[in-house]
């Protein structure tokens, strides 16, 4: 996938390579772990509607904007702004992105480590289950067994830390060798298999007794559930949309800088957003029918998927094999995302601070390693890190669209989006409208509301 591009910079070799890499970044734990639990906490169907709206009206324009900046400048997230807007403060957006990358990578890699625990446990569980007669246990007992395991595992220190270190090591190793090459080769095969496995899970899940309620929860919007905390829920939908698409912190500026001039940025963005959203919805379809069938609380929180999936596997013949394959692929999906986040930091270190790629990767991996270890010992730090993308990413996205809409402007964006006239850009006016008005106004408005309601909750007398 990485071929000699312009100068000595690497670039993606094929159209499919670009999409595979960007989709590999977008599709990950955000779709399969975070999306279902955030949706479950925030009222189901109504959340889904808002989420889809944000993907289309804000997510895709921001993604295109990042690609435009990155490919225009052919540099990392900080260098890109410095090159396009020399002597101005715009590069601070890139710097914020690098800081955000540290935070996201730290907690994300911890969760990625959980997949390894489950991989190992899927073997052990099924072995035990045959001994203690799982098939005779009722759902309640099965659920208790798994959530107990989750509790003891996550509240323990050493195992989560061990798996985190393993994942961090792999991530660093892959990024250091500059190898998106191998990863892409595997991604092309393994991502489709992950989808097939998800579809198998969907079939098992929706054929469970009592599954209907899950479908209703997921697809029948009930906006009254949002009324309780509309501002928080809408902001979380926005944050989740950004998180899932990997936008708002320069990941796709960095990846965009590896895209060749001849590629069509708009169709890439639409394809990636579509694939990402599709996987998230399919994950929801696999999880919620089972959640309701087994009487699990949809608002359970970050452990939702990790306690639901084992119960689904338990109810399948050959569950061991399915579980093993699933967690293996989930682990892989997580790695194609972690490397994209680490790449933001490494590209910055090596291009702006003149480090060798090796040194940059070691330093980045080590410092994220320290942050991640803190996440494994402190649930509070983990919680804060896990919640921060909801604010940080839309904040970054706001400045990215403003930069593209007003600083780069119509001519340059048209040039980039059309690949200098190679592609038709009938959507260009719509794009400008979205990046100049819709996206920034929506983000600013939601932020203002969020801050206001925060202040209100601290000083109720103001209201
Ligand atoms: N989008 C990925 C997921 O859904 C996670 C991720 C990768 C990410 N790169 C990112 C999130 C950049 C925010 C920003 O799993």
CSV table of C-alpha atoms and ligand atoms in Angstrom, one decimal:
chain,number,residue,atom,x,y,z
A,1,UNK,CA,0.0,0.0,0.0
A,2,UNK,CA,2.8,2.4,0.8
A,3,UNK,CA,4.5,3.4,-2.4
A,4,UNK,CA,6.9,6.1,-3.2
A,5,UNK,CA,4.9,9.3,-3.3
A,6,UNK,CA,6.0,12.8,-3.9
A,7,UNK,CA,9.5,13.3,-2.6
A,8,UNK,CA,10.6,10.9,0.1
A,9,UNK,CA,7.1,10.7,1.7
A,10,UNK,CA,5.1,7.6,1.7
A,11,UNK,CA,1.7,7.5,0.1
A,12,UNK,CA,-1.1,5.1,-0.3
A,13,UNK,CA,-0.8,3.1,-3.4
A,14,UNK,CA,-4.3,2.5,-4.5
A,15,UNK,CA,-7.8,3.7,-4.3
A,16,UNK,CA,-8.7,0.7,-2.2
A,17,UNK,CA,-5.7,1.2,-0.1
A,18,UNK,CA,-6.8,4.6,0.9
A,19,UNK,CA,-10.3,3.5,1.8
A,20,UNK,CA,-9.0,0.4,3.6
A,21,UNK,CA,-6.6,2.5,5.7
A,22,UNK,CA,-9.2,5.2,6.5
A,23,UNK,CA,-11.9,2.7,7.2
A,24,UNK,CA,-9.5,0.7,9.2
A,25,UNK,CA,-9.0,3.8,11.4
A,26,UNK,CA,-12.7,4.6,11.6
A,27,UNK,CA,-14.0,1.1,12.2
A,28,UNK,CA,-13.0,-0.2,15.6
A,29,UNK,CA,-14.0,-0.3,19.2
A,30,UNK,CA,-15.9,2.9,18.6
A,31,UNK,CA,-18.4,1.0,16.6
A,32,UNK,CA,-18.6,-2.2,18.4
A,33,UNK,CA,-17.9,-1.2,22.0
A,34,UNK,CA,-18.6,2.5,22.4
A,35,UNK,CA,-21.6,3.0,20.0
A,36,UNK,CA,-23.9,0.4,21.6
A,37,UNK,CA,-23.2,1.4,25.2
A,38,UNK,CA,-23.6,5.1,24.5
A,39,UNK,CA,-26.8,4.5,22.5
A,40,UNK,CA,-28.0,2.3,25.3
A,41,UNK,CA,-27.4,4.9,27.9
A,42,UNK,CA,-29.1,7.6,25.9
A,43,UNK,CA,-32.4,6.3,24.9
A,44,UNK,CA,-31.9,4.1,21.8
A,45,UNK,CA,-33.7,4.9,18.6
A,46,UNK,CA,-34.0,8.7,19.1
A,47,UNK,CA,-30.2,8.8,19.7
A,48,UNK,CA,-29.7,6.8,16.5
A,49,UNK,CA,-31.6,9.4,14.5
A,50,UNK,CA,-29.6,12.3,15.9
A,51,UNK,CA,-26.4,10.3,15.4
A,52,UNK,CA,-27.1,9.6,11.7
A,53,UNK,CA,-28.0,13.2,11.1
A,54,UNK,CA,-24.7,14.3,12.6
A,55,UNK,CA,-22.7,11.8,10.5
A,56,UNK,CA,-24.3,13.1,7.3
A,57,UNK,CA,-24.4,16.9,7.9
A,58,UNK,CA,-21.3,17.4,10.0
A,59,UNK,CA,-19.2,14.2,10.0
A,60,UNK,CA,-18.7,13.8,6.2
A,61,UNK,CA,-17.9,17.5,5.7
A,62,UNK,CA,-15.3,17.5,8.5
A,63,UNK,CA,-13.8,14.3,7.1
A,64,UNK,CA,-13.5,15.8,3.6
A,65,UNK,CA,-12.0,18.9,5.2
A,66,UNK,CA,-9.3,16.9,6.9
A,67,UNK,CA,-8.5,15.1,3.7
A,68,UNK,CA,-8.3,18.4,1.9
A,69,UNK,CA,-5.9,19.9,4.4
A,70,UNK,CA,-3.7,16.9,4.6
A,71,UNK,CA,-3.4,16.2,1.0
A,72,UNK,CA,-2.9,19.9,0.1
A,73,UNK,CA,0.0,20.2,2.6
A,74,UNK,CA,1.4,16.7,2.4
A,75,UNK,CA,2.4,17.0,6.1
A,76,UNK,CA,1.4,16.0,9.6
A,77,UNK,CA,-1.5,17.7,11.5
A,78,UNK,CA,0.7,20.5,12.9
A,79,UNK,CA,3.0,21.0,9.9
A,80,UNK,CA,0.0,21.1,7.5
A,81,UNK,CA,-1.4,24.2,9.1
A,82,UNK,CA,2.0,25.8,9.4
A,83,UNK,CA,2.6,25.2,5.7
A,84,UNK,CA,-0.8,26.4,4.5
A,85,UNK,CA,-1.1,29.3,6.9
A,86,UNK,CA,2.5,30.3,7.7
A,87,UNK,CA,3.0,32.7,10.6
A,88,UNK,CA,-0.6,32.2,11.8
A,89,UNK,CA,-2.0,30.5,14.9
A,90,UNK,CA,-3.9,27.8,13.0
A,91,UNK,CA,-1.3,25.2,13.8
A,92,UNK,CA,-2.6,25.2,17.4
A,93,UNK,CA,-5.5,23.1,16.1
A,94,UNK,CA,-3.0,20.5,15.0
A,95,UNK,CA,-1.2,20.7,18.4
A,96,UNK,CA,-4.5,20.2,20.2
A,97,UNK,CA,-5.0,17.2,18.0
A,98,UNK,CA,-1.7,15.7,19.0
A,99,UNK,CA,-2.6,16.2,22.7
A,100,UNK,CA,-6.0,14.6,22.1
A,101,UNK,CA,-4.3,11.7,20.4
A,102,UNK,CA,-2.4,11.0,23.6
A,103,UNK,CA,-5.6,11.0,25.6
A,104,UNK,CA,-7.6,8.9,23.2
A,105,UNK,CA,-4.8,6.4,22.6
A,106,UNK,CA,-4.3,5.8,26.3
A,107,UNK,CA,-7.8,4.7,27.2
A,108,UNK,CA,-8.6,3.2,23.8
A,109,UNK,CA,-5.7,0.9,24.0
A,110,UNK,CA,-6.8,-0.2,27.5
A,111,UNK,CA,-10.1,-1.3,26.1
A,112,UNK,CA,-8.4,-2.9,23.1
A,113,UNK,CA,-6.5,-4.9,25.7
A,114,UNK,CA,-9.8,-6.2,27.1
A,115,UNK,CA,-10.3,-8.0,23.8
A,116,UNK,CA,-7.2,-10.1,24.6
A,117,UNK,CA,-8.6,-11.0,28.0
A,118,UNK,CA,-11.8,-12.1,26.3
A,119,UNK,CA,-9.9,-14.0,23.7
A,120,UNK,CA,-8.1,-16.0,26.3
A,121,UNK,CA,-11.2,-16.3,28.5
A,122,UNK,CA,-13.4,-17.5,25.6
A,123,UNK,CA,-11.3,-20.6,25.6
A,124,UNK,CA,-11.4,-21.0,29.4
A,125,UNK,CA,-15.1,-20.1,29.8
A,126,UNK,CA,-16.3,-22.7,27.4
A,127,UNK,CA,-14.0,-25.3,29.1
A,128,UNK,CA,-15.5,-24.5,32.5
A,129,UNK,CA,-19.0,-24.2,31.2
A,130,UNK,CA,-18.9,-27.8,30.1
A,131,UNK,CA,-17.9,-28.8,33.6
A,132,UNK,CA,-20.4,-26.8,35.5
A,133,UNK,CA,-23.1,-27.4,33.0
A,134,UNK,CA,-23.8,-24.0,31.6
A,135,UNK,CA,-26.5,-25.1,29.4
A,136,UNK,CA,-28.6,-25.9,32.5
A,137,UNK,CA,-27.9,-22.6,34.1
A,138,UNK,CA,-30.6,-20.0,33.6
A,139,UNK,CA,-29.8,-16.7,31.9
A,140,UNK,CA,-29.6,-14.8,35.1
A,141,UNK,CA,-26.8,-17.1,36.3
A,142,UNK,CA,-24.9,-17.0,33.1
A,143,UNK,CA,-25.0,-13.3,33.1
A,144,UNK,CA,-23.9,-13.1,36.7
A,145,UNK,CA,-20.9,-15.4,35.8
A,146,UNK,CA,-19.8,-13.1,33.0
A,147,UNK,CA,-20.4,-9.8,34.7
A,148,UNK,CA,-18.6,-11.1,37.8
A,149,UNK,CA,-15.7,-12.0,35.6
A,150,UNK,CA,-15.7,-8.5,34.0
A,151,UNK,CA,-15.8,-6.9,37.4
A,152,UNK,CA,-12.9,-8.8,38.9
A,153,UNK,CA,-11.0,-8.5,35.7
A,154,UNK,CA,-11.4,-4.7,35.2
A,155,UNK,CA,-11.1,-3.9,38.9
A,156,UNK,CA,-7.9,-5.9,39.0
A,157,UNK,CA,-4.7,-4.1,38.1
A,158,UNK,CA,-2.2,-6.5,36.7
A,159,UNK,CA,-4.1,-8.2,33.9
A,160,UNK,CA,-5.6,-5.1,32.3
A,161,UNK,CA,-2.2,-3.6,32.6
A,162,UNK,CA,-0.5,-6.6,31.0
A,163,UNK,CA,-2.9,-6.6,28.0
A,164,UNK,CA,-2.6,-2.9,27.6
A,165,UNK,CA,1.2,-3.2,27.4
A,166,UNK,CA,0.8,-6.0,24.9
A,167,UNK,CA,-1.5,-3.9,22.7
A,168,UNK,CA,0.7,-0.8,23.0
A,169,UNK,CA,3.7,-2.8,22.0
A,170,UNK,CA,2.0,-4.1,18.9
A,171,UNK,CA,0.8,-0.7,18.0
A,172,UNK,CA,4.2,0.8,18.4
A,173,UNK,CA,5.8,-2.0,16.5
A,174,UNK,CA,3.5,-1.7,13.5
A,175,UNK,CA,3.9,2.1,13.3
A,176,UNK,CA,7.6,1.9,13.7
A,177,UNK,CA,8.1,-0.3,10.8
A,178,UNK,CA,6.1,2.2,8.8
A,179,UNK,CA,4.1,-0.7,7.7
A,180,UNK,CA,0.7,0.1,6.8
A,181,UNK,CA,1.6,-2.5,4.2
A,182,UNK,CA,1.1,-5.7,6.1
A,183,UNK,CA,-1.8,-4.2,8.0
A,184,UNK,CA,-3.6,-3.3,4.9
A,185,UNK,CA,-3.2,-6.7,3.4
A,186,UNK,CA,-4.8,-8.2,6.5
A,187,UNK,CA,-7.4,-5.5,6.8
A,188,UNK,CA,-8.7,-6.4,3.3
A,189,UNK,CA,-9.4,-10.0,4.4
A,190,UNK,CA,-10.1,-9.7,8.0
A,191,UNK,CA,-12.5,-6.7,8.0
A,192,UNK,CA,-15.0,-8.5,5.7
A,193,UNK,CA,-14.8,-11.6,8.0
A,194,UNK,CA,-15.5,-9.4,11.0
A,195,UNK,CA,-18.6,-8.2,9.2
A,196,UNK,CA,-19.7,-11.8,8.5
A,197,UNK,CA,-19.2,-12.7,12.1
A,198,UNK,CA,-21.2,-9.7,13.2
A,199,UNK,CA,-24.0,-10.8,10.8
A,200,UNK,CA,-24.0,-14.3,12.4
A,201,UNK,CA,-24.3,-12.7,15.8
A,202,UNK,CA,-27.2,-10.6,14.5
A,203,UNK,CA,-29.0,-13.7,13.3
A,204,UNK,CA,-28.5,-15.4,16.7
A,205,UNK,CA,-29.5,-12.3,18.5
A,206,UNK,CA,-32.7,-11.4,16.7
A,207,UNK,CA,-33.9,-15.0,16.8
A,208,UNK,CA,-33.7,-15.1,20.6
A,209,UNK,CA,-37.0,-15.1,22.5
A,210,UNK,CA,-37.8,-11.6,23.5
A,211,UNK,CA,-35.5,-10.0,20.9
A,212,UNK,CA,-38.3,-7.8,19.5
A,213,UNK,CA,-38.0,-5.3,22.3
A,214,UNK,CA,-34.4,-4.8,21.4
A,215,UNK,CA,-35.3,-4.0,17.8
A,216,UNK,CA,-37.9,-1.5,19.0
A,217,UNK,CA,-35.4,0.1,21.4
A,218,UNK,CA,-32.9,0.5,18.6
A,219,UNK,CA,-35.1,1.5,15.7
A,220,UNK,CA,-38.2,3.1,17.1
A,221,UNK,CA,-37.3,6.7,18.1
A,222,UNK,CA,-38.8,7.7,21.3
A,223,UNK,CA,-37.8,11.3,21.8
A,224,UNK,CA,-39.3,11.5,25.3
A,225,UNK,CA,-36.3,9.6,26.5
A,226,UNK,CA,-34.0,12.5,25.4
A,227,UNK,CA,-36.0,15.1,27.2
A,228,UNK,CA,-34.4,14.2,30.5
A,229,UNK,CA,-31.0,15.6,29.5
A,230,UNK,CA,-31.3,16.8,25.9
A,231,UNK,CA,-28.1,18.8,25.9
A,232,UNK,CA,-25.9,16.1,27.3
A,233,UNK,CA,-27.4,13.5,25.0
A,234,UNK,CA,-27.1,15.5,21.8
A,235,UNK,CA,-23.5,16.4,22.6
A,236,UNK,CA,-22.7,12.8,23.2
A,237,UNK,CA,-24.2,11.9,19.9
A,238,UNK,CA,-22.0,14.5,18.2
A,239,UNK,CA,-19.0,13.3,20.1
A,240,UNK,CA,-19.7,9.7,19.2
A,241,UNK,CA,-20.1,10.6,15.6
A,242,UNK,CA,-16.7,12.3,15.6
A,243,UNK,CA,-15.1,9.5,17.6
A,244,UNK,CA,-16.4,6.8,15.3
A,245,UNK,CA,-15.3,8.6,12.1
A,246,UNK,CA,-11.9,9.3,13.6
A,247,UNK,CA,-12.3,13.0,12.9
A,248,UNK,CA,-11.6,16.2,14.8
A,249,UNK,CA,-8.0,15.6,15.8
A,250,UNK,CA,-6.0,15.3,12.7
A,251,UNK,CA,-5.9,11.6,12.1
A,252,UNK,CA,-7.4,12.1,8.7
A,253,UNK,CA,-5.2,15.1,8.0
A,254,UNK,CA,-2.3,12.8,8.6
A,255,UNK,CA,-3.8,10.0,6.5
A,256,UNK,CA,-4.9,12.6,3.9
A,257,UNK,CA,-1.2,13.6,3.5
A,258,UNK,CA,-0.5,10.1,2.3
A,259,UNK,CA,-3.3,10.2,-0.3
A,260,UNK,CA,-2.2,10.7,-3.9
A,261,UNK,CA,-3.4,13.6,-5.9
A,262,UNK,CA,-5.4,11.5,-8.3
A,263,UNK,CA,-7.7,10.0,-5.6
A,264,UNK,CA,-11.2,11.3,-5.2
A,265,UNK,CA,-11.4,12.7,-1.7
A,266,UNK,CA,-15.2,13.1,-1.6
A,267,UNK,CA,-16.1,9.6,-2.6
A,268,UNK,CA,-13.5,8.2,-0.2
A,269,UNK,CA,-15.0,10.2,2.7
A,270,UNK,CA,-18.5,9.0,1.8
A,271,UNK,CA,-17.5,5.4,1.4
A,272,UNK,CA,-15.6,5.4,4.7
A,273,UNK,CA,-18.5,7.1,6.6
A,274,UNK,CA,-21.0,4.7,5.1
A,275,UNK,CA,-19.0,1.6,6.0
A,276,UNK,CA,-18.3,3.0,9.5
A,277,UNK,CA,-22.0,3.7,10.2
A,278,UNK,CA,-23.1,0.5,8.7
A,279,UNK,CA,-20.9,-1.5,11.1
A,280,UNK,CA,-22.1,0.5,14.1
A,281,UNK,CA,-25.7,-0.2,13.3
A,282,UNK,CA,-25.0,-3.9,12.7
A,283,UNK,CA,-23.2,-4.0,16.1
A,284,UNK,CA,-26.3,-2.5,17.6
A,285,UNK,CA,-28.4,-5.1,15.9
A,286,UNK,CA,-26.3,-7.8,17.3
A,287,UNK,CA,-26.3,-6.4,20.9
A,288,UNK,CA,-29.7,-5.0,21.7
A,289,UNK,CA,-32.0,-7.9,20.8
A,290,UNK,CA,-29.8,-10.0,23.1
A,291,UNK,CA,-29.7,-7.3,25.8
A,292,UNK,CA,-33.5,-7.4,26.0
A,293,UNK,CA,-33.8,-11.1,25.6
A,294,UNK,CA,-31.5,-11.7,28.5
A,295,UNK,CA,-32.8,-8.9,30.7
A,296,UNK,CA,-29.5,-6.9,30.7
A,297,UNK,CA,-29.8,-3.2,31.4
A,298,UNK,CA,-29.2,-1.3,28.1
A,299,UNK,CA,-27.9,1.6,30.1
A,300,UNK,CA,-25.3,-0.6,31.8
A,301,UNK,CA,-22.3,1.5,30.6
A,302,UNK,CA,-18.9,0.6,29.2
A,303,UNK,CA,-19.2,-3.0,30.1
A,304,UNK,CA,-22.4,-3.5,28.1
A,305,UNK,CA,-20.9,-5.2,25.1
A,306,UNK,CA,-18.4,-7.2,27.2
A,307,UNK,CA,-21.2,-8.8,29.2
A,308,UNK,CA,-23.7,-9.2,26.4
A,309,UNK,CA,-21.5,-10.8,23.8
A,310,UNK,CA,-20.4,-13.8,25.9
A,311,UNK,CA,-24.0,-14.5,26.7
A,312,UNK,CA,-24.9,-14.5,23.0
A,313,UNK,CA,-21.9,-16.8,22.3
A,314,UNK,CA,-23.1,-19.1,25.2
A,315,UNK,CA,-26.4,-19.5,23.5
A,316,UNK,CA,-24.8,-20.6,20.2
A,317,UNK,CA,-23.7,-24.0,19.2
A,318,UNK,CA,-20.0,-23.9,18.8
A,319,UNK,CA,-19.9,-20.7,20.9
A,320,UNK,CA,-16.3,-21.2,21.8
A,321,UNK,CA,-15.1,-21.0,18.2
A,322,UNK,CA,-17.3,-18.0,17.4
A,323,UNK,CA,-16.2,-16.1,20.5
A,324,UNK,CA,-12.6,-16.8,19.8
A,325,UNK,CA,-12.8,-15.7,16.2
A,326,UNK,CA,-14.8,-12.6,17.1
A,327,UNK,CA,-12.5,-11.3,19.8
A,328,UNK,CA,-9.5,-12.0,17.6
A,329,UNK,CA,-11.0,-9.9,14.8
A,330,UNK,CA,-12.2,-7.2,17.2
A,331,UNK,CA,-8.6,-7.0,18.5
A,332,UNK,CA,-7.5,-6.6,14.9
A,333,UNK,CA,-10.1,-3.9,14.2
A,334,UNK,CA,-8.8,-2.1,17.3
A,335,UNK,CA,-5.2,-2.2,16.1
A,336,UNK,CA,-6.0,-0.7,12.7
A,337,UNK,CA,-7.5,2.2,14.8
A,338,UNK,CA,-4.7,2.5,17.4
A,339,UNK,CA,-2.0,2.7,14.8
A,340,UNK,CA,-3.9,5.6,13.1
A,341,UNK,CA,-3.9,7.5,16.4
A,342,UNK,CA,-0.3,6.8,17.1
A,343,UNK,CA,0.6,7.9,13.6
A,344,UNK,CA,-0.7,11.4,14.4
A,345,UNK,CA,1.9,11.7,17.2
A,346,UNK,CA,4.7,10.0,15.3
A,347,UNK,CA,4.2,12.1,12.1
A,348,UNK,CA,4.3,15.2,14.3
A,349,UNK,CA,7.4,14.2,16.2
A,350,UNK,CA,9.3,13.1,13.2
A,351,UNK,CA,8.4,15.9,10.8
A,352,UNK,CA,8.2,18.9,13.1
A,353,UNK,CA,10.6,17.9,15.8
A,354,UNK,CA,13.0,16.2,13.4
A,355,UNK,CA,13.2,12.9,15.1
A,356,UNK,CA,13.9,9.7,13.3
A,357,UNK,CA,10.8,7.6,12.8
A,358,UNK,CA,12.1,5.0,15.2
A,359,UNK,CA,12.9,7.5,18.0
A,360,UNK,CA,9.6,9.3,17.5
A,361,UNK,CA,7.7,6.0,17.8
A,362,UNK,CA,9.6,4.9,20.9
A,363,UNK,CA,9.0,8.2,22.6
A,364,UNK,CA,5.3,8.3,21.7
A,365,UNK,CA,4.7,4.7,22.6
A,366,UNK,CA,6.4,5.1,25.9
A,367,UNK,CA,4.6,8.3,26.9
A,368,UNK,CA,1.2,7.0,25.9
A,369,UNK,CA,2.2,3.8,27.8
A,370,UNK,CA,2.5,5.8,31.0
A,371,UNK,CA,-0.9,7.5,30.5
A,372,UNK,CA,-2.5,4.2,29.7
A,373,UNK,CA,-1.1,2.5,32.8
A,374,UNK,CA,-2.6,5.3,34.8
A,375,UNK,CA,-5.9,4.5,33.1
A,376,UNK,CA,-5.7,0.9,34.2
A,377,UNK,CA,-5.1,1.7,37.8
A,378,UNK,CA,-7.6,4.7,38.1
A,379,UNK,CA,-11.1,4.2,36.9
A,380,UNK,CA,-11.6,8.0,37.4
A,381,UNK,CA,-8.8,8.9,35.0
A,382,UNK,CA,-10.2,6.2,32.6
A,383,UNK,CA,-13.6,7.8,32.8
A,384,UNK,CA,-12.4,11.3,32.2
A,385,UNK,CA,-10.3,10.3,29.3
A,386,UNK,CA,-13.2,8.2,27.8
A,387,UNK,CA,-15.5,11.2,28.1
A,388,UNK,CA,-13.1,13.8,26.8
A,389,UNK,CA,-13.5,13.1,23.1
A,390,UNK,CA,-17.1,14.2,23.2
A,391,UNK,CA,-15.8,17.7,23.8
A,392,UNK,CA,-12.3,17.7,22.3
A,393,UNK,CA,-13.2,16.3,18.9
A,394,UNK,CA,-16.1,18.6,18.0
A,395,UNK,CA,-14.0,21.5,19.3
A,396,UNK,CA,-11.2,20.5,16.9
A,397,UNK,CA,-13.7,19.9,14.2
A,398,UNK,CA,-15.1,23.3,14.5
A,399,UNK,CA,-11.8,25.0,13.8
A,400,UNK,CA,-11.0,22.5,11.0
A,401,UNK,CA,-14.2,23.4,9.1
A,402,UNK,CA,-13.7,27.1,9.7
A,403,UNK,CA,-10.2,26.9,8.4
A,404,UNK,CA,-11.3,25.0,5.3
A,405,UNK,CA,-14.5,27.1,4.7
A,406,UNK,CA,-13.0,30.6,5.2
A,407,UNK,CA,-9.2,30.4,5.1
A,408,UNK,CA,-8.7,27.9,2.3
A,409,UNK,CA,-11.9,29.0,0.6
A,410,UNK,CA,-13.8,28.0,-2.5
A,411,UNK,CA,-11.0,27.9,-5.1
A,412,UNK,CA,-8.6,25.7,-3.2
A,413,UNK,CA,-11.2,23.3,-2.0
A,414,UNK,CA,-12.5,22.9,-5.5
A,415,UNK,CA,-9.1,22.2,-6.8
A,416,UNK,CA,-8.4,19.6,-4.2
A,417,UNK,CA,-11.8,17.9,-4.3
A,418,UNK,CA,-11.8,17.7,-8.0
A,419,UNK,CA,-8.2,16.6,-8.2
A,420,UNK,CA,-7.5,19.6,-10.4
A,421,UNK,CA,-10.5,19.1,-12.6
A,422,UNK,CA,-10.3,15.3,-12.9
A,423,UNK,CA,-13.6,14.8,-11.0
A,424,UNK,CA,-16.9,16.5,-11.2
A,425,UNK,CA,-17.7,18.4,-8.0
A,426,UNK,CA,-21.4,19.2,-8.4
A,427,UNK,CA,-21.7,19.0,-4.6
A,428,UNK,CA,-19.1,21.8,-4.1
A,429,UNK,CA,-21.6,24.5,-3.2
A,430,UNK,CA,-23.3,22.2,-0.7
A,431,UNK,CA,-19.9,21.3,0.7
A,432,UNK,CA,-19.1,25.0,1.2
A,433,UNK,CA,-22.4,25.6,2.8
A,434,UNK,CA,-21.9,22.8,5.2
A,435,UNK,CA,-18.4,23.7,6.3
A,436,UNK,CA,-19.1,27.4,6.4
A,437,UNK,CA,-22.4,27.4,8.1
A,438,UNK,CA,-24.1,24.2,9.1
A,439,UNK,CA,-21.2,22.4,10.8
A,440,UNK,CA,-19.7,25.4,12.7
A,441,UNK,CA,-23.0,26.9,13.8
A,442,UNK,CA,-24.3,23.5,14.9
A,443,UNK,CA,-21.1,22.7,16.9
A,444,UNK,CA,-20.9,26.2,18.4
A,445,UNK,CA,-24.5,26.2,19.4
A,446,UNK,CA,-24.3,22.8,21.0
A,447,UNK,CA,-21.2,23.8,22.8
A,448,UNK,CA,-22.7,27.0,24.1
A,449,UNK,CA,-25.7,25.0,25.3
A,450,UNK,CA,-23.5,22.5,27.0
A,451,UNK,CA,-21.4,25.1,28.8
A,452,UNK,CA,-24.6,26.9,29.8
A,453,UNK,CA,-26.2,23.8,31.2
A,454,UNK,CA,-23.0,23.0,33.0
A,455,UNK,CA,-22.9,26.4,34.6
A,456,UNK,CA,-26.6,26.0,35.5
A,457,UNK,CA,-25.9,22.7,37.3
A,458,UNK,CA,-23.1,24.3,39.3
A,459,UNK,CA,-24.8,27.5,40.1
A,460,UNK,CA,-28.5,26.7,39.9
A,461,UNK,CA,-29.4,30.2,41.1
A,462,UNK,CA,-28.5,31.8,37.8
A,463,UNK,CA,-31.3,30.1,36.0
B,1,LIG,N1,-12.7,5.7,15.1
B,1,LIG,C1,-12.0,4.7,15.8
B,1,LIG,C2,-13.1,3.7,16.4
B,1,LIG,O1,-14.2,3.9,16.1
B,1,LIG,C3,-11.1,5.2,16.9
B,1,LIG,C4,-10.2,6.2,16.4
B,1,LIG,C5,-9.2,6.0,15.6
B,1,LIG,C6,-10.3,7.6,16.6
B,1,LIG,N2,-8.6,7.2,15.3
B,1,LIG,C7,-9.3,8.2,15.9
B,1,LIG,C8,-11.2,8.4,17.4
B,1,LIG,C9,-9.1,9.6,15.9
B,1,LIG,C10,-11.0,9.7,17.4
B,1,LIG,C11,-10.0,10.3,16.6
B,1,LIG,O2,-12.8,2.8,17.0
